């Protein structure tokens, strides 16, 4: 029997209880749903923790960190619901529960089955199928065509799932790269102009993904994210230097072309980033509101219910970080960034410890995906880089985003389980 | 008291709790309980180990990140010790950790510089160790992690 450490779970329960009690009193005790929500959430978290602890299956720290992030996000979403009379918070709780189920299913599937490294063409075909499907059936929302509306008021954001498939596909290539020791003996790879053929195929695939995402869906944020994952992986695994230079040159030219010739989409965002006060009612409206919200919060925030986070446009999606900073303070903002640090640290550590080459690459690419996604959106909200419309994993409202994040978490946790079968 | 005043006070509690959470989880990751268990291959059974606190690269001599303890472990500068530390501040046979009736005890073996438990100098007789106690010998500090599930 291992000693049971209850402290982190106790803090998560405490945050939920305090947060939802505050919301309950904020509605002057009229809305009992917040009390039920609070009990349900604490229950889910504690059951999950005990389950993971005693089964000793998957990674405990990843789950604890994520459940803290989800708790903070949920409190903010429910608070925004009160002001705006929407129901993002309620549906987010539902998505959290479904997400946990999906997490367990993914965890078991990826831990038990062992053929994932052989499916590289399947992943590639699925990626393009999803991009094509969105291009044909998609609907344009806020200038990006990345939503598929299904009958029954369900909408899916395929770009979230494209991200996972992309990670799985590129891990196939990176895990097949021979190590320096093997290269010393004999390099048997086919080469074209000194660059291995496999790396060229991978490069073409990456650019095809990015190009089709950017052109058909105008989804520049995800395209940027895919490139960053690929480029970071290039540095982790020793790929040829020529290819890295070509990549760097290629992305610079692509960025410049986008800025100069696609003024209505990229140009607007860049000018809004350089000087939002040029057009405070139009292009700069979002970013100005976000900056105002963060500034008015100060160190400890205004307290839940005292601020006005609901005037930030898209406060429940892209700008939730600004909303949290206004009511809970920039210290909670720092804490959120630290939690993502812990998540990434733990993920990288799992990748290092993993025995299987493919699992290693897969875990690493997913960690890089979560890390960069967080960086891109938080940096966009605080006006460090131009704003791109991607979600903050585990915090932003939205079913697709939660699903995709929990699938990623499940795959990462599966890397923590050692291989039962010896490698051939 | 109206709502906004309460909210003003609660927000500080909120920040404190979230940071306490981050602290506790970082500590758990640092002690690395699950990983140590897999490394030792003693799944299911209890185990205990010493975890090094010092940064290894600041030390002029070789050390491991953690040392597992089975029944008894001698700590000292002699190569016969299970936990062998080549620190000039250590005595040849400095201290001893042993298991008795399901509990771990530490005993100083008359070392020149003494051993410290949670900053206090150890007396001659053996003292029972608790989980996450801090042990100091010379310049080296350890955290004692006990997962034997001893109820006390």
Coordinates of C-alpha atoms in Angstrom, one line a residue:
Chain A
X1 CA 0.0 0.0 0.0
X2 CA 1.3 3.4 -0.9
X3 CA 0.7 6.3 1.2
X4 CA -2.3 8.3 0.0
X5 CA -1.5 12.0 -0.6
X6 CA -4.7 13.9 -0.5
X7 CA -3.4 17.5 -0.4
X8 CA -3.6 18.5 -4.2
X9 CA -7.0 17.1 -4.5
X10 CA -8.1 19.0 -1.4
X11 CA -7.0 22.2 -3.0
X12 CA -8.9 21.5 -6.2
X13 CA -12.0 20.7 -4.2
X14 CA -11.6 23.9 -2.1
X15 CA -11.3 26.0 -5.3
X16 CA -14.5 24.5 -6.7
X17 CA -16.4 25.0 -3.4
X18 CA -15.3 28.6 -2.9
X19 CA -15.8 29.5 -6.6
X20 CA -19.3 28.0 -6.9
X21 CA -20.4 29.3 -3.5
X22 CA -19.4 32.8 -4.6
X23 CA -21.4 32.3 -7.8
X24 CA -24.4 31.0 -5.7
X25 CA -24.3 34.1 -3.5
X26 CA -23.7 36.3 -6.5
X27 CA -27.1 35.3 -7.9
X28 CA -28.5 36.1 -4.4
X29 CA -29.1 32.4 -3.6
X30 CA -31.7 32.1 -6.4
X31 CA -29.9 29.6 -8.6
X32 CA -29.4 26.3 -6.9
X33 CA -27.7 24.8 -10.0
X34 CA -24.4 26.2 -8.8
X35 CA -24.6 24.2 -5.6
X36 CA -25.3 21.0 -7.5
X37 CA -22.6 21.8 -10.0
X38 CA -20.1 22.3 -7.2
X39 CA -21.0 18.9 -5.6
X40 CA -20.9 17.2 -9.0
X41 CA -17.5 18.6 -9.9
X42 CA -15.9 17.8 -6.5
X43 CA -17.3 14.3 -6.8
X44 CA -15.9 13.8 -10.3
X45 CA -12.5 15.1 -9.4
X46 CA -12.2 13.0 -6.2
X47 CA -13.4 9.8 -7.8
X48 CA -11.0 10.3 -10.7
X49 CA -8.1 10.9 -8.4
X50 CA -8.8 7.9 -6.2
X51 CA -9.3 5.8 -9.3
X52 CA -6.1 6.9 -10.9
X53 CA -4.2 6.6 -7.6
X54 CA -5.2 3.0 -6.8
X55 CA -5.3 1.7 -10.3
X56 CA -1.8 3.2 -10.8
X57 CA -2.7 3.5 -14.5
X58 CA -1.8 6.6 -16.5
X59 CA -0.2 9.6 -15.1
X60 CA -1.5 11.2 -12.0
X61 CA 0.2 14.6 -12.2
X62 CA -1.0 15.3 -15.7
X63 CA -4.6 14.7 -14.6
X64 CA -4.3 16.8 -11.4
X65 CA -2.9 19.8 -13.3
X66 CA -5.6 19.6 -16.0
X67 CA -8.4 19.3 -13.5
X68 CA -7.1 22.5 -11.8
X69 CA -7.1 24.3 -15.1
X70 CA -10.6 23.1 -16.0
X71 CA -11.9 24.1 -12.5
X72 CA -10.6 27.7 -12.9
X73 CA -12.0 27.8 -16.5
X74 CA -15.4 26.5 -15.4
X75 CA -15.8 29.1 -12.6
X76 CA -15.1 31.9 -15.1
X77 CA -17.4 30.5 -17.7
X78 CA -20.3 30.1 -15.3
X79 CA -19.7 33.7 -14.1
X80 CA -19.8 34.9 -17.7
X81 CA -23.1 33.0 -18.2
X82 CA -24.7 34.9 -15.4
X83 CA -23.9 38.2 -17.0
X84 CA -24.6 37.3 -20.6
X85 CA -27.5 34.9 -20.0
X86 CA -25.9 32.1 -22.0
X87 CA -25.2 28.5 -21.2
X88 CA -21.5 27.9 -22.0
X89 CA -20.7 26.9 -18.5
X90 CA -23.4 24.2 -18.3
X91 CA -22.4 22.7 -21.6
X92 CA -18.7 22.9 -20.6
X93 CA -19.4 20.7 -17.5
X94 CA -21.0 18.2 -19.7
X95 CA -18.0 18.3 -22.0
X96 CA -15.7 17.9 -19.1
X97 CA -17.5 14.7 -18.1
X98 CA -17.5 13.3 -21.6
X99 CA -13.9 14.4 -21.9
X100 CA -12.9 12.2 -18.9
X101 CA -14.6 9.2 -20.5
X102 CA -12.8 9.9 -23.7
X103 CA -9.6 10.3 -21.8
X104 CA -10.0 6.8 -20.3
X105 CA -11.0 5.2 -23.6
X106 CA -8.0 6.8 -25.4
X107 CA -5.7 5.8 -22.5
X108 CA -6.7 2.1 -22.7
X109 CA -6.7 1.9 -26.5
X110 CA -3.3 3.5 -26.8
X111 CA -1.8 1.4 -23.9
X112 CA -3.2 -1.9 -25.1
X113 CA -2.8 -1.7 -28.9
X114 CA 0.6 -1.5 -30.5
X115 CA 0.3 -0.9 -34.2
X116 CA 0.1 2.9 -34.2
X117 CA 3.5 3.4 -35.8
X118 CA 2.5 1.5 -39.0
X119 CA -0.5 3.7 -39.9
X120 CA 1.3 6.8 -41.3
X121 CA -0.6 6.8 -44.6
X122 CA -3.9 6.4 -42.8
X123 CA -3.2 9.5 -40.6
X124 CA -2.2 11.5 -43.7
X125 CA -5.3 10.4 -45.7
X126 CA -7.5 11.3 -42.7
X127 CA -5.9 14.7 -42.3
X128 CA -6.7 15.6 -45.9
X129 CA -10.1 14.0 -45.7
X130 CA -11.0 16.2 -42.7
X131 CA -9.6 19.4 -44.4
X132 CA -11.5 18.5 -47.6
X133 CA -14.7 17.8 -45.6
X134 CA -14.5 21.2 -43.9
X135 CA -13.8 23.0 -47.2
X136 CA -16.9 21.4 -48.7
X137 CA -19.4 21.3 -45.8
X138 CA -17.9 24.0 -43.6
X139 CA -19.5 27.3 -42.6
X140 CA -17.7 30.6 -42.2
X141 CA -17.7 32.1 -38.7
X142 CA -15.7 35.2 -38.0
X143 CA -13.8 35.0 -41.2
X144 CA -12.5 31.4 -40.7
X145 CA -14.3 28.5 -42.4
X146 CA -13.6 25.9 -39.7
X147 CA -17.0 24.8 -38.4
X148 CA -19.1 22.0 -39.6
X149 CA -22.7 22.3 -38.5
X150 CA -24.6 19.1 -38.1
X151 CA -28.4 18.7 -37.7
X152 CA -29.5 18.8 -34.1
X153 CA -27.6 22.0 -33.3
X154 CA -24.2 20.3 -33.1
X155 CA -21.1 22.0 -34.4
X156 CA -17.7 20.5 -34.8
X157 CA -14.4 22.3 -35.3
X158 CA -12.3 19.8 -37.3
X159 CA -9.1 21.8 -37.0
X160 CA -8.7 20.6 -33.4
X161 CA -8.7 17.0 -34.6
X162 CA -6.5 17.7 -37.6
X163 CA -3.9 18.8 -35.0
X164 CA -3.8 15.4 -33.3
X165 CA -3.7 13.5 -36.6
X166 CA -0.9 15.7 -37.8
X167 CA 1.1 14.9 -34.6
X168 CA 0.5 11.2 -35.0
X169 CA 1.6 11.3 -38.7
X170 CA 4.8 13.3 -38.2
X171 CA 5.8 11.1 -35.2
X172 CA 5.8 8.1 -37.6
X173 CA 8.5 9.9 -39.6
X174 CA 10.5 11.3 -36.8
X175 CA 10.6 8.0 -34.8
X176 CA 12.0 6.2 -38.0
X177 CA 15.0 8.6 -38.2
X178 CA 18.1 6.5 -37.3
X179 CA 20.1 7.6 -34.3
X180 CA 23.6 9.0 -34.6
X181 CA 25.1 5.7 -33.5
X182 CA 23.3 3.8 -36.3
X183 CA 24.3 6.4 -38.8
X184 CA 27.9 5.9 -38.0
X185 CA 27.8 2.3 -39.1
X186 CA 26.0 2.8 -42.5
X187 CA 23.5 5.3 -43.9
X188 CA 21.2 3.2 -46.0
X189 CA 18.6 5.8 -46.6
X190 CA 17.7 6.9 -50.1
X191 CA 18.8 10.5 -50.7
X192 CA 18.0 13.3 -53.0
X193 CA 20.5 16.1 -53.1
X194 CA 21.9 15.0 -49.8
X195 CA 18.5 15.1 -48.0
X196 CA 16.9 11.7 -47.1
X197 CA 13.7 11.1 -49.1
X198 CA 11.6 10.5 -46.0
X199 CA 12.3 13.9 -44.7
X200 CA 11.3 15.4 -48.1
X201 CA 8.0 13.5 -48.0
X202 CA 7.4 14.8 -44.5
X203 CA 8.2 18.3 -45.5
X204 CA 5.8 18.2 -48.5
X205 CA 3.1 16.8 -46.2
X206 CA 3.6 19.6 -43.7
X207 CA 3.4 22.3 -46.3
X208 CA 0.4 20.6 -48.0
X209 CA -1.5 20.6 -44.6
X210 CA -0.6 24.2 -43.8
X211 CA -1.4 25.4 -47.4
X212 CA -4.7 23.7 -47.6
X213 CA -5.7 24.9 -44.0
X214 CA -4.7 28.5 -44.8
X215 CA -6.2 28.7 -48.3
X216 CA -9.4 26.7 -47.9
X217 CA -10.3 27.5 -44.3
X218 CA -8.4 30.7 -43.7
X219 CA -7.3 29.0 -40.4
X220 CA -3.9 30.7 -40.0
X221 CA -3.6 30.0 -36.3
X222 CA -3.7 26.3 -36.7
X223 CA -1.4 26.4 -39.8
X224 CA 1.1 28.3 -37.7
X225 CA 0.7 25.8 -34.9
X226 CA 1.4 22.9 -37.2
X227 CA 4.5 24.5 -38.5
X228 CA 5.8 25.2 -35.0
X229 CA 5.3 21.6 -34.0
X230 CA 7.1 20.3 -37.1
X231 CA 9.9 22.8 -36.7
X232 CA 10.5 22.0 -33.0
X233 CA 10.5 18.3 -33.7
X234 CA 13.1 19.0 -36.4
X235 CA 15.4 20.4 -33.8
X236 CA 14.8 17.5 -31.3
X237 CA 15.5 14.9 -33.9
X238 CA 18.6 15.6 -35.9
X239 CA 17.4 16.3 -39.4
X240 CA 19.5 17.8 -42.1
X241 CA 20.6 21.4 -41.7
X242 CA 19.7 22.3 -45.3
X243 CA 16.1 21.4 -44.7
X244 CA 15.9 23.5 -41.6
X245 CA 17.2 26.5 -43.5
X246 CA 14.7 25.9 -46.3
X247 CA 11.9 25.7 -43.7
X248 CA 12.9 28.9 -42.1
X249 CA 13.2 30.7 -45.4
X250 CA 9.9 29.2 -46.6
X251 CA 7.9 30.3 -43.5
X252 CA 9.3 33.8 -43.6
X253 CA 8.3 34.2 -47.3
X254 CA 4.9 32.7 -46.6
X255 CA 4.4 35.2 -43.7
X256 CA 5.4 38.2 -45.7
X257 CA 3.2 37.2 -48.7
X258 CA 0.3 36.7 -46.3
X259 CA 0.9 40.1 -44.7
X260 CA 1.3 42.0 -48.0
X261 CA -1.3 40.3 -50.2
X262 CA -4.0 39.1 -47.9
X263 CA -4.6 42.5 -46.2
X264 CA -8.2 41.7 -45.3
X265 CA -7.3 38.8 -43.1
X266 CA -3.7 38.8 -41.9
X267 CA -2.9 42.5 -42.6
X268 CA -5.7 43.6 -40.3
X269 CA -4.5 41.5 -37.4
X270 CA -0.9 42.7 -37.8
X271 CA -1.9 46.4 -37.8
X272 CA -4.3 45.9 -34.9
X273 CA -1.3 44.4 -33.1
X274 CA 1.1 47.2 -33.9
X275 CA -1.3 50.0 -33.0
X276 CA -4.7 49.0 -31.8
X277 CA -5.6 52.7 -31.2
X278 CA -5.7 53.4 -34.9
X279 CA -9.1 51.9 -35.1
X280 CA -10.5 51.5 -31.6
X281 CA -14.0 50.7 -32.7
X282 CA -13.1 48.2 -35.4
X283 CA -9.9 46.1 -35.8
X284 CA -8.4 47.1 -32.4
X285 CA -11.6 46.6 -30.5
X286 CA -10.9 43.1 -29.1
X287 CA -7.3 43.7 -28.2
X288 CA -8.1 47.0 -26.5
X289 CA -10.8 45.5 -24.4
X290 CA -8.6 42.6 -23.5
X291 CA -5.7 44.9 -22.4
X292 CA -8.1 47.1 -20.4
X293 CA -9.5 44.1 -18.6
X294 CA -6.1 42.8 -17.6
X295 CA -5.0 46.2 -16.4
X296 CA -8.1 46.9 -14.4
X297 CA -7.7 43.5 -12.6
X298 CA -4.4 44.4 -11.1
X299 CA -2.4 41.9 -9.0
X300 CA -5.3 40.2 -7.2
X301 CA -8.2 41.1 -9.5
X302 CA -11.5 42.7 -8.6
X303 CA -13.0 39.6 -7.1
X304 CA -15.5 37.3 -8.7
X305 CA -18.6 39.2 -9.7
X306 CA -17.2 42.7 -9.2
X307 CA -15.6 43.2 -12.6
X308 CA -17.0 43.5 -16.1
X309 CA -15.3 40.7 -18.0
X310 CA -18.4 40.3 -20.2
X311 CA -17.7 43.3 -22.2
X312 CA -14.7 41.7 -23.8
X313 CA -15.7 40.2 -27.1
X314 CA -15.3 36.4 -27.3
X315 CA -14.7 36.3 -23.6
X316 CA -15.7 32.7 -23.3
X317 CA -13.4 31.5 -26.1
X318 CA -10.2 33.3 -27.2
X319 CA -10.1 36.0 -24.6
X320 CA -10.9 33.9 -21.5
X321 CA -7.4 34.6 -20.2
X322 CA -8.2 38.3 -20.1
X323 CA -11.5 37.7 -18.4
X324 CA -9.8 35.5 -15.7
X325 CA -7.1 38.1 -15.2
X326 CA -9.7 40.8 -14.6
X327 CA -11.7 39.0 -11.9
X328 CA -9.0 36.8 -10.3
X329 CA -6.0 38.9 -10.9
X330 CA -2.7 38.6 -12.8
X331 CA -1.4 36.3 -10.1
X332 CA -3.9 33.7 -11.2
X333 CA -2.8 34.4 -14.7
X334 CA 0.8 33.6 -13.7
X335 CA -0.5 30.5 -12.0
X336 CA -2.3 29.3 -15.1
X337 CA 1.0 29.8 -17.1
X338 CA 2.8 27.8 -14.4
X339 CA 0.3 25.0 -14.6
X340 CA 0.9 24.7 -18.3
X341 CA 4.6 24.7 -17.5
X342 CA 4.1 21.7 -15.1
X343 CA 2.0 20.0 -17.8
X344 CA 4.7 20.4 -20.4
X345 CA 7.5 19.5 -18.0
X346 CA 5.7 16.3 -17.1
X347 CA 4.9 15.5 -20.7
X348 CA 8.5 15.9 -21.8
X349 CA 9.6 13.7 -18.8
X350 CA 7.2 11.0 -19.9
X351 CA 8.5 11.2 -23.4
X352 CA 12.1 10.8 -22.2
X353 CA 11.2 7.8 -20.0
X354 CA 9.1 6.0 -22.6
X355 CA 10.8 2.9 -24.0
X356 CA 9.1 2.8 -27.3
X357 CA 10.5 5.1 -30.0
X358 CA 7.1 5.9 -31.6
X359 CA 5.4 6.6 -28.2
X360 CA 8.3 8.9 -27.4
X361 CA 7.9 10.9 -30.6
X362 CA 4.1 11.0 -30.2
X363 CA 4.2 12.1 -26.6
X364 CA 6.7 14.8 -27.4
X365 CA 4.9 16.2 -30.4
X366 CA 1.6 16.4 -28.4
X367 CA 3.3 18.2 -25.6
X368 CA 4.8 20.7 -28.1
X369 CA 1.3 21.1 -29.5
X370 CA -0.3 22.0 -26.2
X371 CA 2.7 24.2 -25.2
X372 CA 2.7 26.2 -28.4
X373 CA -1.0 26.5 -28.5
X374 CA -1.0 28.0 -25.0
X375 CA 1.8 30.3 -26.0
X376 CA 0.1 31.5 -29.2
X377 CA -3.2 32.3 -27.6
X378 CA -1.9 33.9 -24.3
X379 CA 0.7 35.9 -26.2
X380 CA -2.1 37.1 -28.5
X381 CA -4.3 38.1 -25.7
X382 CA -1.6 40.2 -24.0
X383 CA -0.5 41.7 -27.3
X384 CA 2.9 40.1 -27.5
X385 CA 2.2 38.6 -31.0
X386 CA -0.7 39.3 -33.4
X387 CA -4.0 37.6 -32.3
X388 CA -4.9 34.3 -33.9
X389 CA -8.1 32.6 -33.2
X390 CA -7.2 29.4 -31.5
X391 CA -8.5 28.1 -28.2
X392 CA -6.8 27.9 -24.8
X393 CA -6.6 24.1 -24.2
X394 CA -8.8 22.9 -21.2
X395 CA -10.0 26.4 -20.3
X396 CA -11.8 27.9 -23.3
X397 CA -15.4 26.8 -23.9
X398 CA -16.1 24.5 -26.8
X399 CA -16.8 20.8 -27.1
X400 CA -14.3 20.1 -29.9
X401 CA -11.5 21.8 -28.1
X402 CA -12.2 19.9 -24.8
X403 CA -12.5 16.6 -26.7
X404 CA -9.2 17.1 -28.6
X405 CA -7.4 18.2 -25.5
X406 CA -8.5 15.2 -23.5
X407 CA -7.6 12.8 -26.3
X408 CA -4.1 14.4 -26.4
X409 CA -3.9 14.0 -22.6
X410 CA -5.0 10.3 -22.9
X411 CA -2.3 9.6 -25.5
X412 CA 0.3 11.3 -23.4
X413 CA -0.7 9.4 -20.3
X414 CA -0.5 6.1 -22.3
X415 CA 3.2 6.8 -22.8
X416 CA 3.6 6.5 -19.0
X417 CA 2.6 2.9 -19.1
X418 CA 5.6 0.7 -19.8
X419 CA 5.5 -1.7 -22.7
X420 CA 4.5 -5.2 -21.6
X421 CA 5.7 -6.8 -24.8
X422 CA 9.5 -6.7 -25.6
X423 CA 10.4 -4.8 -28.7
X424 CA 11.3 -6.8 -31.7
Chain B
X1 CA -21.6 42.5 4.7
X2 CA -22.6 42.8 1.1
X3 CA -21.5 40.6 -1.7
X4 CA -18.7 42.7 -3.2
X5 CA -16.9 43.0 0.1
X6 CA -16.9 39.3 0.6
X7 CA -15.7 38.9 -2.9
X8 CA -12.8 41.3 -2.2
X9 CA -11.7 39.1 0.7
X10 CA -12.2 35.8 -1.0
X11 CA -10.0 36.7 -4.0
X12 CA -6.9 36.6 -1.8
X13 CA -7.8 33.1 -0.6
X14 CA -8.3 32.1 -4.2
X15 CA -4.8 33.1 -5.1
X16 CA -3.2 31.5 -2.1
X17 CA -5.0 28.2 -2.7
X18 CA -4.0 28.0 -6.3
X19 CA -0.3 28.7 -5.4
X20 CA -0.4 26.1 -2.6
X21 CA -1.7 23.6 -5.2
X22 CA 1.1 24.4 -7.5
X23 CA 3.6 24.0 -4.7
X24 CA 2.2 20.7 -3.5
X25 CA 2.1 19.2 -7.0
X26 CA 5.6 20.4 -7.8
X27 CA 6.8 18.7 -4.6
X28 CA 5.0 15.5 -5.5
X29 CA 6.6 15.5 -9.0
X30 CA 10.0 16.3 -7.4
X31 CA 9.8 13.4 -5.0
X32 CA 8.8 11.4 -8.1
X33 CA 7.0 8.6 -6.3
X34 CA 5.6 6.8 -9.2
X35 CA 8.8 6.8 -11.2
X36 CA 11.0 5.6 -8.3
X37 CA 8.6 2.7 -7.8
X38 CA 8.8 1.6 -11.5
X39 CA 12.6 1.9 -11.4
X40 CA 13.0 -0.3 -8.4
X41 CA 10.6 -2.8 -9.8
X42 CA 8.9 -3.4 -6.5
X43 CA 5.4 -2.7 -7.6
X44 CA 2.8 -3.7 -5.1
X45 CA 5.2 -3.8 -2.2
X46 CA 6.2 -1.0 0.0
X47 CA 9.6 0.8 -0.4
X48 CA 11.6 3.7 1.0
X49 CA 14.4 5.8 -0.4
X50 CA 16.5 8.8 0.2
X51 CA 16.2 11.6 -2.4
X52 CA 19.1 14.0 -2.9
X53 CA 18.3 17.7 -2.3
X54 CA 21.6 19.2 -3.4
X55 CA 22.1 20.0 -7.1
X56 CA 24.3 17.2 -8.3
X57 CA 26.4 19.3 -10.7
X58 CA 27.5 21.5 -7.7
X59 CA 29.1 18.6 -6.0
X60 CA 32.8 17.6 -6.6
X61 CA 32.1 13.9 -6.1
X62 CA 29.8 11.3 -7.7
X63 CA 26.3 10.8 -6.3
X64 CA 23.0 9.3 -7.4
X65 CA 19.7 11.1 -7.4
X66 CA 18.2 8.7 -5.0
X67 CA 19.1 5.6 -2.9
X68 CA 16.7 2.9 -2.1
X69 CA 16.7 1.4 1.4
X70 CA 15.8 -2.2 2.0
X71 CA 16.4 -3.5 5.5
X72 CA 19.4 -1.5 6.7
X73 CA 21.6 1.1 5.0
X74 CA 24.9 2.4 6.3
X75 CA 25.9 5.9 5.2
X76 CA 29.5 7.0 5.1
X77 CA 32.8 7.6 3.3
X78 CA 33.8 3.9 3.4
X79 CA 33.3 1.9 0.2
X80 CA 31.6 -0.8 2.3
X81 CA 28.6 1.5 3.0
X82 CA 25.4 0.9 1.0
X83 CA 25.2 4.7 0.6
X84 CA 28.7 5.6 -0.2
X85 CA 29.4 9.4 -0.3
X86 CA 32.9 10.6 -0.9
X87 CA 32.4 13.9 0.9
X88 CA 35.4 15.0 3.1
X89 CA 32.9 16.1 5.8
X90 CA 31.6 12.6 6.2
X91 CA 33.0 10.1 8.6
X92 CA 34.0 6.6 7.4
X93 CA 30.8 5.1 8.9
X94 CA 28.6 8.1 9.5
X95 CA 25.1 6.9 10.2
X96 CA 22.7 4.0 9.8
X97 CA 19.1 3.7 8.8
X98 CA 17.4 0.5 9.7
X99 CA 14.0 -1.2 9.7
X100 CA 12.5 -2.4 13.0
X101 CA 8.9 -3.4 13.6
X102 CA 7.8 -1.9 10.3
X103 CA 9.3 1.5 11.0
X104 CA 12.5 3.1 9.8
X105 CA 15.0 4.5 12.4
X106 CA 18.1 6.6 12.0
X107 CA 21.1 6.3 14.2
X108 CA 24.3 8.4 14.2
X109 CA 27.3 6.2 14.6
X110 CA 29.5 8.7 16.5
X111 CA 30.4 10.8 13.4
X112 CA 32.8 13.8 13.7
X113 CA 30.5 16.4 12.2
X114 CA 27.2 14.9 13.3
X115 CA 23.9 14.2 11.5
X116 CA 20.9 16.4 11.4
X117 CA 17.3 15.5 11.3
X118 CA 15.1 18.5 10.1
X119 CA 17.9 20.8 11.2
X120 CA 18.3 19.4 14.7
X121 CA 21.3 17.4 15.7
X122 CA 20.8 13.7 16.3
X123 CA 21.4 12.3 19.8
X124 CA 23.2 8.9 20.3
X125 CA 20.1 6.8 20.4
X126 CA 18.0 5.9 17.3
X127 CA 15.2 8.1 16.2
X128 CA 12.2 7.0 14.2
X129 CA 12.0 8.6 10.7
X130 CA 8.8 10.0 9.3
X131 CA 7.9 10.4 5.6
X132 CA 9.5 13.5 4.0
X133 CA 11.9 14.1 6.8
X134 CA 15.0 16.0 5.9
X135 CA 18.4 14.4 6.7
X136 CA 21.7 16.3 6.6
X137 CA 25.2 14.7 6.6
X138 CA 28.1 17.2 6.1
X139 CA 27.1 19.2 3.0
X140 CA 24.7 16.7 1.7
X141 CA 20.9 16.8 2.3
X142 CA 18.4 14.1 1.6
X143 CA 14.6 13.8 1.8
X144 CA 13.5 10.5 3.3
X145 CA 10.5 9.1 1.4
X146 CA 8.7 6.3 3.1
X147 CA 5.9 4.4 1.3
X148 CA 5.7 1.4 3.5
X149 CA 2.3 2.5 4.6
X150 CA 3.2 2.4 8.2
X151 CA 0.2 3.7 10.2
X152 CA 1.1 6.1 12.9

